Amino acid sequence: AVVSTQSTGMTFTQPAPTRIININTAQTPEPVSSPDDNVSSAMSSREATITSRETTMTSRDAPLDGIVTSRDDVMSRETSILMLQSLIRGFKARLRYRNKVEQVRQELYNEYQEMVLAALVIQRVWRGYSIRKMLWQWLPWLHRRQERLVIQHKCAIKIQSVYRGYLLRRR
């Protein structure tokens, strides 16, 4: 059965309790599902048609006693539905927020990695430049030192050859 509330415009579907109604005599045997239902007492044989699991109202003046017991029941259902919708919306919002935060965090991390790589390139270029500059400053000194080493090497060879000649003549 369908119940609609005019205050919120919401529609609920509620299965009615299962009852067996004798349409010829409009008498009902013992209730099958819930003992507090009074649906059959207010209904005549021309007002109801029974299916196996839910009650289908055919008359326009059929009572709603067995479908909705009170306005508080409808309001509590509306409140429950609104609460459930609110919880689901909050959950989805938290998921969207978490995904957005993770996306921003990943973008920041990627930018950081790019900056680190750029800093490493700058350091590598600077160190190479500074070493070459230092070598160019030392180059004249290195040339002089190399010339001195060449002269010292030639002198050492000359001293060794003179000494070896002396030793050979002495024997």
PDB file of N, CA and C in Angstrom, residues 59-103:
ATOM      1  N   SER A  59     -11.695   0.145  -3.033  1.00  0.00           N
ATOM      2  CA  SER A  59     -12.748   1.131  -2.829  1.00  0.00           C
ATOM      3  C   SER A  59     -12.120   2.448  -2.425  1.00  0.00           C
ATOM      4  N   ARG A  60     -12.777   3.574  -2.801  1.00  0.00           N
ATOM      5  CA  ARG A  60     -12.167   4.849  -2.444  1.00  0.00           C
ATOM      6  C   ARG A  60     -12.390   5.205  -0.980  1.00  0.00           C
ATOM      7  N   ASP A  61     -13.374   4.622  -0.342  1.00  0.00           N
ATOM      8  CA  ASP A  61     -13.597   4.918   1.067  1.00  0.00           C
ATOM      9  C   ASP A  61     -13.022   3.847   1.982  1.00  0.00           C
ATOM     10  N   ALA A  62     -12.049   3.074   1.509  1.00  0.00           N
ATOM     11  CA  ALA A  62     -11.436   2.034   2.339  1.00  0.00           C
ATOM     12  C   ALA A  62     -10.578   2.689   3.416  1.00  0.00           C
ATOM     13  N   PRO A  63     -10.638   2.180   4.626  1.00  0.00           N
ATOM     14  CA  PRO A  63      -9.877   2.788   5.725  1.00  0.00           C
ATOM     15  C   PRO A  63      -8.383   2.494   5.610  1.00  0.00           C
ATOM     16  N   LEU A  64      -7.566   3.354   6.231  1.00  0.00           N
ATOM     17  CA  LEU A  64      -6.120   3.188   6.251  1.00  0.00           C
ATOM     18  C   LEU A  64      -5.638   2.694   7.608  1.00  0.00           C
ATOM     19  N   ASP A  65      -6.577   2.223   8.451  1.00  0.00           N
ATOM     20  CA  ASP A  65      -6.191   1.809   9.806  1.00  0.00           C
ATOM     21  C   ASP A  65      -5.102   0.757   9.816  1.00  0.00           C
ATOM     22  N   GLY A  66      -5.200  -0.228   8.979  1.00  0.00           N
ATOM     23  CA  GLY A  66      -4.228  -1.315   8.984  1.00  0.00           C
ATOM     24  C   GLY A  66      -2.932  -0.960   8.288  1.00  0.00           C
ATOM     25  N   ILE A  67      -2.910   0.102   7.497  1.00  0.00           N
ATOM     26  CA  ILE A  67      -1.705   0.454   6.730  1.00  0.00           C
ATOM     27  C   ILE A  67      -0.833   1.398   7.529  1.00  0.00           C
ATOM     28  N   VAL A  68      -1.400   2.464   8.024  1.00  0.00           N
ATOM     29  CA  VAL A  68      -0.645   3.417   8.845  1.00  0.00           C
ATOM     30  C   VAL A  68      -1.420   3.592  10.131  1.00  0.00           C
ATOM     31  N   THR A  69      -0.811   3.342  11.253  1.00  0.00           N
ATOM     32  CA  THR A  69      -1.532   3.380  12.518  1.00  0.00           C
ATOM     33  C   THR A  69      -1.715   4.791  13.039  1.00  0.00           C
ATOM     34  N   SER A  70      -0.744   5.691  12.810  1.00  0.00           N
ATOM     35  CA  SER A  70      -0.900   7.037  13.338  1.00  0.00           C
ATOM     36  C   SER A  70      -0.004   8.012  12.583  1.00  0.00           C
ATOM     37  N   ARG A  71      -0.233   9.291  12.829  1.00  0.00           N
ATOM     38  CA  ARG A  71       0.598  10.333  12.217  1.00  0.00           C
ATOM     39  C   ARG A  71       2.024  10.269  12.761  1.00  0.00           C
ATOM     40  N   ASP A  72       2.153   9.874  14.023  1.00  0.00           N
ATOM     41  CA  ASP A  72       3.486   9.753  14.621  1.00  0.00           C
ATOM     42  C   ASP A  72       4.312   8.688  13.910  1.00  0.00           C
ATOM     43  N   ASP A  73       3.640   7.611  13.487  1.00  0.00           N
ATOM     44  CA  ASP A  73       4.339   6.547  12.758  1.00  0.00           C
ATOM     45  C   ASP A  73       4.908   7.082  11.451  1.00  0.00           C
ATOM     46  N   VAL A  74       4.088   7.866  10.735  1.00  0.00           N
ATOM     47  CA  VAL A  74       4.548   8.447   9.467  1.00  0.00           C
ATOM     48  C   VAL A  74       5.694   9.417   9.728  1.00  0.00           C
ATOM     49  N   MET A  75       5.538  10.250  10.753  1.00  0.00           N
ATOM     50  CA  MET A  75       6.586  11.224  11.060  1.00  0.00           C
ATOM     51  C   MET A  75       7.879  10.537  11.477  1.00  0.00           C
ATOM     52  N   SER A  76       7.770   9.460  12.246  1.00  0.00           N
ATOM     53  CA  SER A  76       8.993   8.770  12.651  1.00  0.00           C
ATOM     54  C   SER A  76       9.661   8.115  11.443  1.00  0.00           C
ATOM     55  N   ARG A  77       8.854   7.634  10.499  1.00  0.00           N
ATOM     56  CA  ARG A  77       9.432   7.064   9.279  1.00  0.00           C
ATOM     57  C   ARG A  77      10.097   8.162   8.451  1.00  0.00           C
ATOM     58  N   GLU A  78       9.415   9.315   8.344  1.00  0.00           N
ATOM     59  CA  GLU A  78      10.015  10.435   7.618  1.00  0.00           C
ATOM     60  C   GLU A  78      11.320  10.860   8.275  1.00  0.00           C
ATOM     61  N   THR A  79      11.297  10.950   9.596  1.00  0.00           N
ATOM     62  CA  THR A  79      12.503  11.328  10.323  1.00  0.00           C
ATOM     63  C   THR A  79      13.612  10.306  10.097  1.00  0.00           C
ATOM     64  N   SER A  80      13.252   9.037  10.116  1.00  0.00           N
ATOM     65  CA  SER A  80      14.241   7.986   9.880  1.00  0.00           C
ATOM     66  C   SER A  80      14.821   8.076   8.478  1.00  0.00           C
ATOM     67  N   ILE A  81      13.965   8.316   7.496  1.00  0.00           N
ATOM     68  CA  ILE A  81      14.433   8.427   6.115  1.00  0.00           C
ATOM     69  C   ILE A  81      15.329   9.647   5.958  1.00  0.00           C
ATOM     70  N   LEU A  82      14.893  10.777   6.546  1.00  0.00           N
ATOM     71  CA  LEU A  82      15.716  11.985   6.467  1.00  0.00           C
ATOM     72  C   LEU A  82      17.061  11.781   7.143  1.00  0.00           C
ATOM     73  N   MET A  83      17.063  11.090   8.275  1.00  0.00           N
ATOM     74  CA  MET A  83      18.314  10.824   8.984  1.00  0.00           C
ATOM     75  C   MET A  83      19.220   9.937   8.132  1.00  0.00           C
ATOM     76  N   LEU A  84      18.651   8.912   7.530  1.00  0.00           N
ATOM     77  CA  LEU A  84      19.428   8.007   6.680  1.00  0.00           C
ATOM     78  C   LEU A  84      19.995   8.756   5.477  1.00  0.00           C
ATOM     79  N   GLN A  85      19.164   9.595   4.848  1.00  0.00           N
ATOM     80  CA  GLN A  85      19.653  10.382   3.718  1.00  0.00           C
ATOM     81  C   GLN A  85      20.773  11.318   4.147  1.00  0.00           C
ATOM     82  N   SER A  86      20.620  11.920   5.306  1.00  0.00           N
ATOM     83  CA  SER A  86      21.647  12.830   5.824  1.00  0.00           C
ATOM     84  C   SER A  86      22.960  12.089   6.071  1.00  0.00           C
ATOM     85  N   LEU A  87      22.844  10.902   6.657  1.00  0.00           N
ATOM     86  CA  LEU A  87      24.052  10.106   6.911  1.00  0.00           C
ATOM     87  C   LEU A  87      24.737   9.705   5.614  1.00  0.00           C
ATOM     88  N   ILE A  88      23.971   9.308   4.622  1.00  0.00           N
ATOM     89  CA  ILE A  88      24.562   8.912   3.339  1.00  0.00           C
ATOM     90  C   ILE A  88      25.208  10.106   2.654  1.00  0.00           C
ATOM     91  N   ARG A  89      24.524  11.255   2.680  1.00  0.00           N
ATOM     92  CA  ARG A  89      25.122  12.462   2.081  1.00  0.00           C
ATOM     93  C   ARG A  89      26.413  12.842   2.798  1.00  0.00           C
ATOM     94  N   GLY A  90      26.415  12.748   4.119  1.00  0.00           N
ATOM     95  CA  GLY A  90      27.637  13.047   4.877  1.00  0.00           C
ATOM     96  C   GLY A  90      28.763  12.092   4.534  1.00  0.00           C
ATOM     97  N   PHE A  91      28.436  10.810   4.424  1.00  0.00           N
ATOM     98  CA  PHE A  91      29.449   9.808   4.063  1.00  0.00           C
ATOM     99  C   PHE A  91      30.035  10.100   2.691  1.00  0.00           C
ATOM    100  N   LYS A  92      29.155  10.396   1.719  1.00  0.00           N
ATOM    101  CA  LYS A  92      29.643  10.705   0.373  1.00  0.00           C
ATOM    102  C   LYS A  92      30.483  11.976   0.373  1.00  0.00           C
ATOM    103  N   ALA A  93      30.078  12.972   1.149  1.00  0.00           N
ATOM    104  CA  ALA A  93      30.841  14.226   1.219  1.00  0.00           C
ATOM    105  C   ALA A  93      32.221  13.972   1.821  1.00  0.00           C
ATOM    106  N   ARG A  94      32.282  13.135   2.862  1.00  0.00           N
ATOM    107  CA  ARG A  94      33.585  12.817   3.452  1.00  0.00           C
ATOM    108  C   ARG A  94      34.469  12.071   2.462  1.00  0.00           C
ATOM    109  N   LEU A  95      33.870  11.172   1.679  1.00  0.00           N
ATOM    110  CA  LEU A  95      34.650  10.463   0.656  1.00  0.00           C
ATOM    111  C   LEU A  95      35.185  11.429  -0.395  1.00  0.00           C
ATOM    112  N   ARG A  96      34.320  12.348  -0.865  1.00  0.00           N
ATOM    113  CA  ARG A  96      34.772  13.335  -1.850  1.00  0.00           C
ATOM    114  C   ARG A  96      35.885  14.198  -1.267  1.00  0.00           C
ATOM    115  N   TYR A  97      35.729  14.618  -0.010  1.00  0.00           N
ATOM    116  CA  TYR A  97      36.744  15.447   0.638  1.00  0.00           C
ATOM    117  C   TYR A  97      38.055  14.682   0.770  1.00  0.00           C
ATOM    118  N   ARG A  98      37.977  13.427   1.206  1.00  0.00           N
ATOM    119  CA  ARG A  98      39.180  12.616   1.359  1.00  0.00           C
ATOM    120  C   ARG A  98      39.891  12.431   0.014  1.00  0.00           C
ATOM    121  N   ASN A  99      39.119  12.181  -1.049  1.00  0.00           N
ATOM    122  CA  ASN A  99      39.718  12.029  -2.369  1.00  0.00           C
ATOM    123  C   ASN A  99      40.358  13.325  -2.840  1.00  0.00           C
ATOM    124  N   LYS A 100      39.693  14.448  -2.580  1.00  0.00           N
ATOM    125  CA  LYS A 100      40.239  15.751  -2.982  1.00  0.00           C
ATOM    126  C   LYS A 100      41.522  16.045  -2.212  1.00  0.00           C
ATOM    127  N   VAL A 101      41.534  15.773  -0.913  1.00  0.00           N
ATOM    128  CA  VAL A 101      42.731  15.995  -0.110  1.00  0.00           C
ATOM    129  C   VAL A 101      43.880  15.124  -0.622  1.00  0.00           C
ATOM    130  N   GLU A 102      43.593  13.874  -0.938  1.00  0.00           N
ATOM    131  CA  GLU A 102      44.624  12.970  -1.457  1.00  0.00           C
ATOM    132  C   GLU A 102      45.141  13.465  -2.804  1.00  0.00           C
ATOM    133  N   GLN A 103      44.246  13.977  -3.641  1.00  0.00           N
ATOM    134  CA  GLN A 103      44.662  14.497  -4.943  1.00  0.00           C
ATOM    135  C   GLN A 103      45.563  15.718  -4.769  1.00  0.00           C
TER     136      GLN A 103
END
